[in-house]
Short mmCIF file of C-alpha atoms in Angstrom, two decimals:
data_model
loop_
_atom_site.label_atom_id
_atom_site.label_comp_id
_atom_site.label_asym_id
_atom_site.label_seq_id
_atom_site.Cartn_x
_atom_site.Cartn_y
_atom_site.Cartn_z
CA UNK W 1 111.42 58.54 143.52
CA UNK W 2 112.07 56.15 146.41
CA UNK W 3 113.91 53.28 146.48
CA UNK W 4 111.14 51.00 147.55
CA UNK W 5 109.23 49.45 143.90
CA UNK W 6 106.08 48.79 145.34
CA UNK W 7 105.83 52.33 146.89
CA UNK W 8 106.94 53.50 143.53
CA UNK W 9 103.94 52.01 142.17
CA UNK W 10 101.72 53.21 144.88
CA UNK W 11 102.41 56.68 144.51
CA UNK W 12 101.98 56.85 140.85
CA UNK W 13 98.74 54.89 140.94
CA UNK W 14 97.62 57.74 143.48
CA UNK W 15 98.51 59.92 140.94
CA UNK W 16 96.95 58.80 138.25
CA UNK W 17 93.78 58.10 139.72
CA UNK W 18 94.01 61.74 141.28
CA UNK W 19 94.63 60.80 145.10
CA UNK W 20 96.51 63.87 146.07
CA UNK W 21 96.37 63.19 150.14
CA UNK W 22 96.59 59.75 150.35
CA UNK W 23 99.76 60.37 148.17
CA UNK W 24 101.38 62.20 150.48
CA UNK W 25 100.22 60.09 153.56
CA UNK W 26 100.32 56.19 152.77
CA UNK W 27 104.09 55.76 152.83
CA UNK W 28 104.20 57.47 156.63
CA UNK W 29 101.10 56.27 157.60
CA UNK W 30 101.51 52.34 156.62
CA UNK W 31 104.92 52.31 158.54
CA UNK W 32 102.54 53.50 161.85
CA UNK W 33 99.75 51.00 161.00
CA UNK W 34 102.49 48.20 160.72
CA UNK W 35 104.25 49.41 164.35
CA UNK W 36 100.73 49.48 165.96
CA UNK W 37 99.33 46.51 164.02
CA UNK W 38 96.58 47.95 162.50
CA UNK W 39 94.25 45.55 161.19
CA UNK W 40 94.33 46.06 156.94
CA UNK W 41 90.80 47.40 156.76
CA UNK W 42 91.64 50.01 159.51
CA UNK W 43 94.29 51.37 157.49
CA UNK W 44 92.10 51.26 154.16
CA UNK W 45 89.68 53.44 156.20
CA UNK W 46 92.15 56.43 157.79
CA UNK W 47 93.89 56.55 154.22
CA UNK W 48 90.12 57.20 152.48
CA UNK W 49 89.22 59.30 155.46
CA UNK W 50 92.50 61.50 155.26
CA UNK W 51 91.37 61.85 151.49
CA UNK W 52 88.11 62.79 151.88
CA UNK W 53 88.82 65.37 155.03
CA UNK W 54 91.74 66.52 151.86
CA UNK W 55 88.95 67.61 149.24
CA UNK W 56 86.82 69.24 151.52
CA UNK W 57 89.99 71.65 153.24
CA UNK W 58 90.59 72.17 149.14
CA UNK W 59 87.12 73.02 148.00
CA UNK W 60 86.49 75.29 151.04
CA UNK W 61 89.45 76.90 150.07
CA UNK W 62 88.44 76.70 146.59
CA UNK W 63 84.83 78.42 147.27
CA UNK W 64 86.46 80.98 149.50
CA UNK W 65 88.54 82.13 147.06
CA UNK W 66 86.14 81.90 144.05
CA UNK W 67 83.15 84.26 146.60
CA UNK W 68 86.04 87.16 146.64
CA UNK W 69 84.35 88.51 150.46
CA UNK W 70 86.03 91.42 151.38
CA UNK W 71 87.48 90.47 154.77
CA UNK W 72 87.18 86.97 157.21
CA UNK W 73 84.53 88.74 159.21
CA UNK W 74 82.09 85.39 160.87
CA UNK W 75 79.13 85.54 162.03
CA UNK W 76 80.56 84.38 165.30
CA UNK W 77 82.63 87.78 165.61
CA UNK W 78 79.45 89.74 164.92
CA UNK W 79 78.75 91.55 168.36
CA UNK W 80 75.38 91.48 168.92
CA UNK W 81 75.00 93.86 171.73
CA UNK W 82 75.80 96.94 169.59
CA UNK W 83 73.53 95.52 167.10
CA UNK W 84 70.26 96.49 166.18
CA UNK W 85 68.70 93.49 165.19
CA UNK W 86 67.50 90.79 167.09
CA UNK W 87 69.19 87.79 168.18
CA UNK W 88 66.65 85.67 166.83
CA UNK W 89 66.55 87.24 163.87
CA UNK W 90 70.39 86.23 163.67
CA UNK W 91 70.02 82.71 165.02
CA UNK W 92 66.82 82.76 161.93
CA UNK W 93 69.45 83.34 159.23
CA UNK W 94 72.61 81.95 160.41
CA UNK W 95 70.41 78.27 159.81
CA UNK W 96 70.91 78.91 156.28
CA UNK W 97 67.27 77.18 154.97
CA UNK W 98 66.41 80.56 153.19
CA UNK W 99 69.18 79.67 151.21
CA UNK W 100 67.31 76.44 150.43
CA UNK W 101 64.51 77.91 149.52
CA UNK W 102 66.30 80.64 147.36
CA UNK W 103 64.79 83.36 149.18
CA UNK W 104 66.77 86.68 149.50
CA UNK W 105 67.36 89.06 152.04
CA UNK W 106 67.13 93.14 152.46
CA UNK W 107 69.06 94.66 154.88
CA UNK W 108 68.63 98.10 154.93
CA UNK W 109 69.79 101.21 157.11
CA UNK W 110 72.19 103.93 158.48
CA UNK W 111 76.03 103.66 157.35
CA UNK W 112 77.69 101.91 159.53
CA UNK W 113 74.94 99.62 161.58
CA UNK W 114 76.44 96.38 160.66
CA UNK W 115 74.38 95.52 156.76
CA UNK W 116 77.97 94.50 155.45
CA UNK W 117 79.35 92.64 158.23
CA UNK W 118 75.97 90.51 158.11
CA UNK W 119 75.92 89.92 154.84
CA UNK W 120 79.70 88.86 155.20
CA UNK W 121 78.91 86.92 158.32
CA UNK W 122 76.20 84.76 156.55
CA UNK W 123 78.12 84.47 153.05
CA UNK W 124 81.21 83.25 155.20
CA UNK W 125 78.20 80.40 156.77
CA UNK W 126 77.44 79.77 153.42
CA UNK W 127 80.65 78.88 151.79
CA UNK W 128 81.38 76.45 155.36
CA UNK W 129 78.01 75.10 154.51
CA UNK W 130 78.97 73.76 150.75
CA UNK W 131 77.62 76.45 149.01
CA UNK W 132 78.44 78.47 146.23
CA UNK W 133 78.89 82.36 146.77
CA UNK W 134 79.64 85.04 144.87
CA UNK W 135 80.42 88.71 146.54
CA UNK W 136 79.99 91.52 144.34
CA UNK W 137 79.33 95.53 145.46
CA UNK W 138 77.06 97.43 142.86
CA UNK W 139 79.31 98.93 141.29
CA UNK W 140 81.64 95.72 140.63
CA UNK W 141 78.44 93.92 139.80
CA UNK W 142 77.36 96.29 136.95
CA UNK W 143 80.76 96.50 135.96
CA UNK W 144 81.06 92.53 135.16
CA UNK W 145 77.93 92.59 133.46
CA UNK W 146 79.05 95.48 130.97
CA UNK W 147 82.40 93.58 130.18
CA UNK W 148 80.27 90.50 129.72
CA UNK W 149 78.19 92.37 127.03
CA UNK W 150 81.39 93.81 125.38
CA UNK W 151 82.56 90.52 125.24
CA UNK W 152 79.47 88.87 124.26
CA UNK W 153 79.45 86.62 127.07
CA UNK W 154 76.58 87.45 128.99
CA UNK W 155 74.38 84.92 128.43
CA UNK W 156 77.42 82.71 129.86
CA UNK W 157 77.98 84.77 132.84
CA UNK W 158 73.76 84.61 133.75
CA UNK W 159 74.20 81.16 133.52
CA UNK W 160 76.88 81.65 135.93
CA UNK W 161 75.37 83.17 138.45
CA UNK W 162 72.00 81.65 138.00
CA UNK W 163 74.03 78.38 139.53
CA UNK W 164 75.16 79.80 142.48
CA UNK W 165 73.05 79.45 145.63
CA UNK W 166 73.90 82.90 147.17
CA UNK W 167 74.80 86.18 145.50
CA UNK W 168 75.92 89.36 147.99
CA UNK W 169 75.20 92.82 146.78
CA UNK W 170 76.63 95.20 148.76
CA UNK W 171 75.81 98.72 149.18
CA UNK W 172 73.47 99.32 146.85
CA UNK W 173 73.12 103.37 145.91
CA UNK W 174 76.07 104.10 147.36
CA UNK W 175 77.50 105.59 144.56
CA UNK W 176 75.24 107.21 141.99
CA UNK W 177 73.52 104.98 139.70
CA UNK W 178 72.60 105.91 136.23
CA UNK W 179 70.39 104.07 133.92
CA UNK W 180 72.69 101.93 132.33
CA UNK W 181 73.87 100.32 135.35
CA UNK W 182 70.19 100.00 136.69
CA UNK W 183 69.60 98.05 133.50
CA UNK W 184 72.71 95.64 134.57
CA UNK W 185 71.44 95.50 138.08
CA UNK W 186 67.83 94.33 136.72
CA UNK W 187 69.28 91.99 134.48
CA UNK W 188 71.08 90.20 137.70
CA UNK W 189 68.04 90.39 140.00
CA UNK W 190 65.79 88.66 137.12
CA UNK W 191 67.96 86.13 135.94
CA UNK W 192 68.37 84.86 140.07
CA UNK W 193 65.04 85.51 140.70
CA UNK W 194 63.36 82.16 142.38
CA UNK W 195 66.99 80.29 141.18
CA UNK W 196 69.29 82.02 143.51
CA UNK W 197 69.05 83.46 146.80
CA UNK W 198 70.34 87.12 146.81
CA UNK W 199 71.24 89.59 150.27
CA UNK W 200 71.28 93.34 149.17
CA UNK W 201 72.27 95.58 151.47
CA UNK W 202 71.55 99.61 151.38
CA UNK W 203 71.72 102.95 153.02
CA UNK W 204 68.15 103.48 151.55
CA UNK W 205 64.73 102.43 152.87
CA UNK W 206 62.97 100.11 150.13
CA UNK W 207 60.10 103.12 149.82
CA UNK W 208 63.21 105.33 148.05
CA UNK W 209 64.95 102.88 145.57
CA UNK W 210 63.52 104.44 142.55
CA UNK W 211 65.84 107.50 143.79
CA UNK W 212 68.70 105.29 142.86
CA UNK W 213 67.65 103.12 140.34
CA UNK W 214 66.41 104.57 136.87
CA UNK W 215 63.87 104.72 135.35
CA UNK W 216 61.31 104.25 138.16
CA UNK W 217 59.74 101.68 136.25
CA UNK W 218 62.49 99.38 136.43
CA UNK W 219 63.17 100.03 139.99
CA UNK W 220 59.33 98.61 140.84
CA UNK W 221 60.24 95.49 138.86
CA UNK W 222 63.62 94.86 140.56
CA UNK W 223 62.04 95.71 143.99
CA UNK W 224 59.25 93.30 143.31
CA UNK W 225 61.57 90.43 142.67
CA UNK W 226 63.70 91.11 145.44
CA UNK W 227 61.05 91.37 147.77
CA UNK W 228 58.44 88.41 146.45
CA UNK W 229 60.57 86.01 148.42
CA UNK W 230 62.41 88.11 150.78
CA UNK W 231 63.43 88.91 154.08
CA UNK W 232 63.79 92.42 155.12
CA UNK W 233 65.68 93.50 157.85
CA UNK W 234 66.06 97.07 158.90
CA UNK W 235 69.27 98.50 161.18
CA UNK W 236 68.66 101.47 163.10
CA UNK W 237 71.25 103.53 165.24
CA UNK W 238 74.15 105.59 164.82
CA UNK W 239 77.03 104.38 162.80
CA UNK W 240 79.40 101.76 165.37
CA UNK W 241 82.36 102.87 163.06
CA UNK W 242 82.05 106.73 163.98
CA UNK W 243 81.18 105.06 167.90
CA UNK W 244 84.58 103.40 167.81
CA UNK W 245 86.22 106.32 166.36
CA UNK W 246 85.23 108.90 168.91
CA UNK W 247 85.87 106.48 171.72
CA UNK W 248 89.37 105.61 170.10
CA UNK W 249 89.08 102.35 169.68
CA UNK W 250 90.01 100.74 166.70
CA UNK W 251 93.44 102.72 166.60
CA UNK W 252 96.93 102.83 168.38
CA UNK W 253 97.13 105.53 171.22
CA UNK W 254 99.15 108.63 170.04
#
């Protein structure tokens, strides 16, 4: 504690009313207002302000770590002249107001034509813009809904994730699928549907999902949600990874 009563008192009344930066900031910042002669409101201000500016560093933090993305790849490092897809098309989504109107997005095509660094790229725009995000890939999806069942919290988990405003499901049918796991993707897709804006991305045209997802008749209802309000966007091209690879970039010289 210091030796100073009323900053004593301060401090714990920032505690206890759950002030966490203005905490750590009056005592410096009041000895600065008092050598510049700030005028009392002026201080009252930068003290709320250096709270406020506080919270939102901790629940961007907070949402970062609670989406689970795979890597910190931005839409800003996504190189658009080895990409397929339009520019406007990118400068289209990176606005976010699908999100607002819970609309989803398909992006479909080749490995290695840039579905998951989009995807990444726009969740990483979402959590900056205040929203909630959730990254998943199909298998870790399906996976969390068959714990939820074991542990007879599903309904609390669709709950869950019919709150969040954007859901990421990455490669979809990348790894066999069998029915089981279709019925856990369904049950995802339905409960967001018109609630929660989802981006799926996949190797396979939207023609050939009911090669992946079993029985067929399940795969026309999931494709129908997904697609009702939904953006598709198809990559075309040969994979950039094997590009870099064969042009050694990416690596250390030998």
């Amino acid at each position: 504690m210091a030796d100073n009563p009323i900053q004593d008192e301060i401090e714990a009344m920032a505690k206890r009313l759950r002030l966490p930066h203005i905490r750590r900031s009056f005592y410096d910042l009041a000895l600065s207002a008092r050598a510049q002669r700030w005028d009392s409101l002026e201080l009252i201000r930068v003290l709320l302000e250096i709270e406020l500016k506080g919270r939102s560093a901790s629940s961007l933090e907070t949402r970062r770590i609670a989406a689970n993305l795979p890597s910190n790849r931005t839409l800003e490092g996504f190189d658009l002249s080895i990409s397929s897809i339009p520019s406007r098309t990118i400068a289209g989504l990176s606005n976010l107001e699908w999100v607002g109107r819970k609309e989803n997005l398909l992006v479909l095509g080749p490995p290695g034509t840039g579905k998951s660094f989009l995807a990444e790229g726009l969740a990483s725009a979402g959590i900056e813009a205040g929203f909630k995000v959730a990254w998943y890939s199909t298998e870790s999806l399906c996976r969390a809904v068959d714990i939820a069942k074991a542990t007879d919290t599903l309904a609390k988990m669709m709950v869950k994730l019919g709150r969040m405003d954007l859901i990421v499901v990455d490669d979809l049918g990348i790894l066999p699928m069998d029915s089981k796991e279709s019925e856990s993707l369904y049950r995802v897709v339905d409960c967001c549907y018109e609630k929660t804006s989802m981006v799926v991305t996949s190797n396979y045209p939207i023609a050939s999902f009911d090669e992946i997802i079993m029985p067929r008749s399940l795969a026309a209802a999931l494709v129908d949600r997904l697609c009702h309000h939904g953006h598709l966007i198809e990559t075309k091209g040969d994979s950039i990874r094997l590009t870099q690879a064969l042009s050694g970039r990416g690596v250390v010289p030998l």
